[in-house]
XYZ file of C-alpha atoms in Angstrom:
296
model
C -31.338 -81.256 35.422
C -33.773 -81.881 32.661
C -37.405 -80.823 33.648
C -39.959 -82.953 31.176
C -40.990 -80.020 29.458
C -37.319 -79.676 28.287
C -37.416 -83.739 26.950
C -40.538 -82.632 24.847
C -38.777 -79.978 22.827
C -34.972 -81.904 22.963
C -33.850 -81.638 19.235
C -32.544 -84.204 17.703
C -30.739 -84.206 13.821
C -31.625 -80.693 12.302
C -28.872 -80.836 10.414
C -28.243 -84.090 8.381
C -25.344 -84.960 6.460
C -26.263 -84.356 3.002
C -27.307 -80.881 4.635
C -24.989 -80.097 7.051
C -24.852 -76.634 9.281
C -21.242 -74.586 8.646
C -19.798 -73.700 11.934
C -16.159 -72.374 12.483
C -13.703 -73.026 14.951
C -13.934 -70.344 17.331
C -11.058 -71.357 19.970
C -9.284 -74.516 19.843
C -6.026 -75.790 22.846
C -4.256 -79.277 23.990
C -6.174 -80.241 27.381
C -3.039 -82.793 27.856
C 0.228 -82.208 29.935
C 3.802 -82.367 28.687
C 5.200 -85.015 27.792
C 1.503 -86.757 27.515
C 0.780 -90.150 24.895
C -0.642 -88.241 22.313
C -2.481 -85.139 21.547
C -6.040 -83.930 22.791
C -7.424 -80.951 22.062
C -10.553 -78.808 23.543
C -12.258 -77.443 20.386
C -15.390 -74.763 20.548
C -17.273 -74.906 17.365
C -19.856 -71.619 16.959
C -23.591 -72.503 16.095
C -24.683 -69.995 13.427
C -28.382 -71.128 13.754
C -29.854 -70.559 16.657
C -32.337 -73.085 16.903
C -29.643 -75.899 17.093
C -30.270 -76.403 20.410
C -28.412 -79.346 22.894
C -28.281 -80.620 26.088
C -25.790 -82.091 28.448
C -25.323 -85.774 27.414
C -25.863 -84.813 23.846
C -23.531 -85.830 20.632
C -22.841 -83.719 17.837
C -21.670 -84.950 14.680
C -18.943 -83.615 12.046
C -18.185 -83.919 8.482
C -14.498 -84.679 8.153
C -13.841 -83.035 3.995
C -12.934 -84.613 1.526
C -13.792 -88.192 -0.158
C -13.589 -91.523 1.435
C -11.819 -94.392 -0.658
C -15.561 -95.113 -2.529
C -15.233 -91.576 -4.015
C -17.882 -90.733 -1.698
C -18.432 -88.038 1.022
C -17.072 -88.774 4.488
C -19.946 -89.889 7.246
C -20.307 -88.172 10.535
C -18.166 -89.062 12.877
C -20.029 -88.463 16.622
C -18.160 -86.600 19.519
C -20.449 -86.043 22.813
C -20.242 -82.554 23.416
C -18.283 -81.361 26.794
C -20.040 -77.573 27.041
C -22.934 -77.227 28.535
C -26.599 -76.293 27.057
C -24.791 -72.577 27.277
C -21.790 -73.260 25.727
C -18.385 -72.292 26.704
C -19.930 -68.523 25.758
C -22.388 -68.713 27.995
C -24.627 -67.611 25.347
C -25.829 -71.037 23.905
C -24.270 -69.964 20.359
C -21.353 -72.531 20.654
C -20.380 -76.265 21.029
C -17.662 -77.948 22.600
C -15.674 -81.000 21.974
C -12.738 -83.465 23.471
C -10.944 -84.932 20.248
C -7.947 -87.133 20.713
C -5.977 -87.479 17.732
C -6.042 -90.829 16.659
C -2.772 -91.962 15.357
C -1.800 -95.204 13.615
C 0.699 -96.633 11.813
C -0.086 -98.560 8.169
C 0.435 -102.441 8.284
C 1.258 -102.332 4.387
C 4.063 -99.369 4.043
C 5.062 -98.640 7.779
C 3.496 -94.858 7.535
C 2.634 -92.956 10.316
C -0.969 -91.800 9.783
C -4.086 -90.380 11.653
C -7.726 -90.385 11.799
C -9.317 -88.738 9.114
C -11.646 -86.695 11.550
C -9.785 -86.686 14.896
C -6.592 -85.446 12.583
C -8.980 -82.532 10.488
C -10.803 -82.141 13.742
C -7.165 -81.404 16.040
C -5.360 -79.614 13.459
C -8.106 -76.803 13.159
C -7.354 -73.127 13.657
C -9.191 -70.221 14.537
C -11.712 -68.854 11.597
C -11.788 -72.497 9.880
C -15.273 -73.942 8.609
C -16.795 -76.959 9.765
C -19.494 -78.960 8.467
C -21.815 -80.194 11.703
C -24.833 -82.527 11.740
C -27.017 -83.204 14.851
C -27.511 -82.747 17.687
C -28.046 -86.745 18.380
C -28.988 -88.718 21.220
C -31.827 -88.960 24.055
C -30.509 -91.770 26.043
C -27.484 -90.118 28.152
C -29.610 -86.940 29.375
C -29.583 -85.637 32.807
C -32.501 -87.437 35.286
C -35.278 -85.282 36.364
C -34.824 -85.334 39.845
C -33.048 -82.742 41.770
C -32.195 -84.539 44.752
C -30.203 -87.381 42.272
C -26.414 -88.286 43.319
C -24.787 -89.585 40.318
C -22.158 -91.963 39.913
C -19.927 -90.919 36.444
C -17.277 -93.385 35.480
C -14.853 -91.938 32.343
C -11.811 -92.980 30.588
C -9.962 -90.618 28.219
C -12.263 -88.253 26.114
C -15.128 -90.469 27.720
C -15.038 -87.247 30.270
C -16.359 -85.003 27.667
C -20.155 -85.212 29.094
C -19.372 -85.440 32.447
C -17.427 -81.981 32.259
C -21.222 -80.896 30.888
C -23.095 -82.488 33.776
C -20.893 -81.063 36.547
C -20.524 -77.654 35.123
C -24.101 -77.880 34.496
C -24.950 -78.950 37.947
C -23.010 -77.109 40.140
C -22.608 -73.872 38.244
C -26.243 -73.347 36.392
C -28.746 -74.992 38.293
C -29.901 -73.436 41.422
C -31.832 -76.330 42.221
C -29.848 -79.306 42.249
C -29.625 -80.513 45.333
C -27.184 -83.849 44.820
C -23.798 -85.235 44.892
C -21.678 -86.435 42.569
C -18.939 -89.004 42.508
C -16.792 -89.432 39.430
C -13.869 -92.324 38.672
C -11.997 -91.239 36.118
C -9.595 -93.647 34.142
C -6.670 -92.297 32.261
C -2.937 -94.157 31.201
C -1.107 -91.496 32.770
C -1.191 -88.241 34.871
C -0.495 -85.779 31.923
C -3.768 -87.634 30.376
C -5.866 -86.109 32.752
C -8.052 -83.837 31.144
C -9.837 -81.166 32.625
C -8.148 -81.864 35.826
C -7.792 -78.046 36.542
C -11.985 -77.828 35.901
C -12.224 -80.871 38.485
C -9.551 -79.948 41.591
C -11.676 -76.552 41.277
C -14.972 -78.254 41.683
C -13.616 -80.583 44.211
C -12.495 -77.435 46.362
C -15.449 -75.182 45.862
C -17.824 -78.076 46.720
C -16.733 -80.323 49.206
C -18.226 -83.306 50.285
C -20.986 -82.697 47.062
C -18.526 -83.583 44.440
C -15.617 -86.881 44.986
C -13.298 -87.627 42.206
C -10.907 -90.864 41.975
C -8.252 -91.486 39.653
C -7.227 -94.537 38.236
C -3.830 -94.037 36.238
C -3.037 -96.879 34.740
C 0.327 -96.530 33.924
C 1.857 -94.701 37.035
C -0.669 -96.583 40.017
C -1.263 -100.350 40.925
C -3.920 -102.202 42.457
C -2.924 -103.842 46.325
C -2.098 -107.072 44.036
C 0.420 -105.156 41.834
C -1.689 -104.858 39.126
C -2.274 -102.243 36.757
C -4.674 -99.764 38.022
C -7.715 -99.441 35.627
C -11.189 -97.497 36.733
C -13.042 -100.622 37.751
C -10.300 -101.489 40.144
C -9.937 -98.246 41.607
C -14.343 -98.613 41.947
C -13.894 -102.089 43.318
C -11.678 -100.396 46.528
C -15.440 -98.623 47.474
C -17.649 -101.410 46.444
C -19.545 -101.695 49.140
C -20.402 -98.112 49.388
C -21.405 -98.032 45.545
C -23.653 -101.264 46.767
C -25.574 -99.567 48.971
C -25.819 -96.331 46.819
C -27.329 -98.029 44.040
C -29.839 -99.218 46.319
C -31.468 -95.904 46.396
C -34.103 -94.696 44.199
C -32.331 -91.786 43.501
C -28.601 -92.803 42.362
C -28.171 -93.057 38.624
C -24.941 -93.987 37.023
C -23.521 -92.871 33.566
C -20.686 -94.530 31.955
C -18.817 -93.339 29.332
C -15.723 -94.286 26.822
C -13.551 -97.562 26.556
C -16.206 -100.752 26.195
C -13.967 -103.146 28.168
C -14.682 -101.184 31.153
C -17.966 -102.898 31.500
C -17.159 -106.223 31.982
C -14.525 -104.854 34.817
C -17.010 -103.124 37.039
C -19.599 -106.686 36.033
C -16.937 -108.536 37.829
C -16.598 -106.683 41.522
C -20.504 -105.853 41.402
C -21.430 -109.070 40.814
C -19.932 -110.980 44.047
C -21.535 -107.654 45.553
C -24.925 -108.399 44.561
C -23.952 -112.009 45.803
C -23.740 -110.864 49.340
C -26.891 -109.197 49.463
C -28.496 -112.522 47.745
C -29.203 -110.470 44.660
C -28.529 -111.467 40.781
C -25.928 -108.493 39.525
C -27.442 -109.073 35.649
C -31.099 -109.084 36.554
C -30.549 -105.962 39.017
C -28.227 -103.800 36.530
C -31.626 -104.625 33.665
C -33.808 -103.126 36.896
C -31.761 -100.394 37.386
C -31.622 -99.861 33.210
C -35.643 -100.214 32.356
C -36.071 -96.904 35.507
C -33.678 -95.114 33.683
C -30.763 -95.023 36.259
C -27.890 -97.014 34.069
C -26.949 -95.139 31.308
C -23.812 -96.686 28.998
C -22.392 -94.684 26.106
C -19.250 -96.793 25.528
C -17.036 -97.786 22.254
């Protein structure tokens, strides 16, 4: 979790972008399956300075090189990380990332192209430099309370903060006492990333730790419908109802935007029922700190 004491001293933007820190790539590999939409790649960046300092829920940003089409130096572009406070070395001296190449093709010529950070970011190598700014963000941190069950709903690369809270959780704090329940939203089964990390969790932890897919392009809702996360969440709604009632259930929900307005609809009818006003409770639930959205 994240004691108080820890919230005092969270750094936020050491490095800046007309200053930026120069990593390297230390270790870089596709986290999708064969024959998956795409390409994303797990990429561990080292930390040369040691007081850039992060914590789970965190966003790092990068420096794609080059010029934009002003002549101008590229913005960061902002990746939540996916390691932990300890990084993937364990030692705190590295940073991890989920990058999905984006791909496109150009509505003037018909040319394939890519991002310009996702593609520099995904076609790294071992030993290359990379500019970082950060670390950003204090709204997506861990609660304080070691008896919290957390909700964590994902699509795609939206799983990058969640692998940090698990890992985090299970693995380095002695004194969390929760459970966790992820839904995890993803177009196909070869999408789903770090599925390896969360079968093992599921195993080693039992009843402390539920995952549910939603696969949108291989399962369908009871209606025929594609199945998308807030459909597979609507199939336990009741139980999330009466989670969210206690003081200590906080969800976090991260990646595609138009998720929102899916889980809005099933809560809402929810809330109904228990002659409640879904918008006014989810603002409760936001102003004591237990609704946390980091979507795009």
């Amino acid at each position: 979790m994240v004691a108080s004491a820890e919230k005092q001293e969270i750094v936020v933007n050491l490095y800046r972008p007309n200053a930026p820190m120069i990593g390297q790539c230390v270790e870089t590999y596709s986290i999708v399956g064969e024959g998956a939409p795409g390409l994303t790649k797990h990429i561990v960046l080292s930390l040369p300075d040691p007081r850039y300092k992060y914590l789970e829920g965190q966003s790092v940003g990068i420096i794609p090189p080059g010029e934009d089409a002003k002549g101008k130096p590229h913005k960061p572009r902002l990746y939540s990380i996916a390691s932990t406070r300890f990084g993937d070395d364990g030692q705190g001296r590295t940073v991890s990332l989920s990058v999905k190449r984006a791909e496109h093709v150009d509505k003037d010529t018909g040319e394939p192209g890519v991002g310009v950070c996702s593609g520099f970011l995904t076609d790294l190598k071992a030993g290359d430099e990379v500019m970082i700014t950060g670390p950003s963000g204090k709204t997506f941190l861990l609660p304080e309370d070691e008896t919290a069950n957390l909700i964590l709903i994902a699509t795609g690369t939206g799983i990058a903060p969640f692998r940090a809270f698990i890992k985090h959780l299970f693995e380095e704090d002695p004194n969390y006492q929760g459970n966790i329940w992820l839904f995890f939203g993803v177009p196909t089964s070869s999408t789903l990333l770090y599925q390896g990390d969360l079968e093992a969790w599921k195993a080693q932890y039992g009843d402390r730790f539920r995952v549910d897919y939603a696969i949108s392009r291989e399962q369908q809702t009871a209606d025929g419908k594609k199945m998308y996360v807030q459909n597979r969440m609507a199939e336990y709604g009741s139980e999330l109802w009466e989670m969210l009632q206690k003081p200590n259930t906080y969800t976090y929900i991260c990646g595609l935007k138009g998720m929102e307005d899916g889980i809005n609809s099933f809560m809402a009818p929810l809330a109904e029922q228990a002659g409640q006003d879904w918008s006014k409770f989810q603002k409760e639930l936001k102003r004591a700190d237990r609704w946390h959205e980091e979507t795009y």
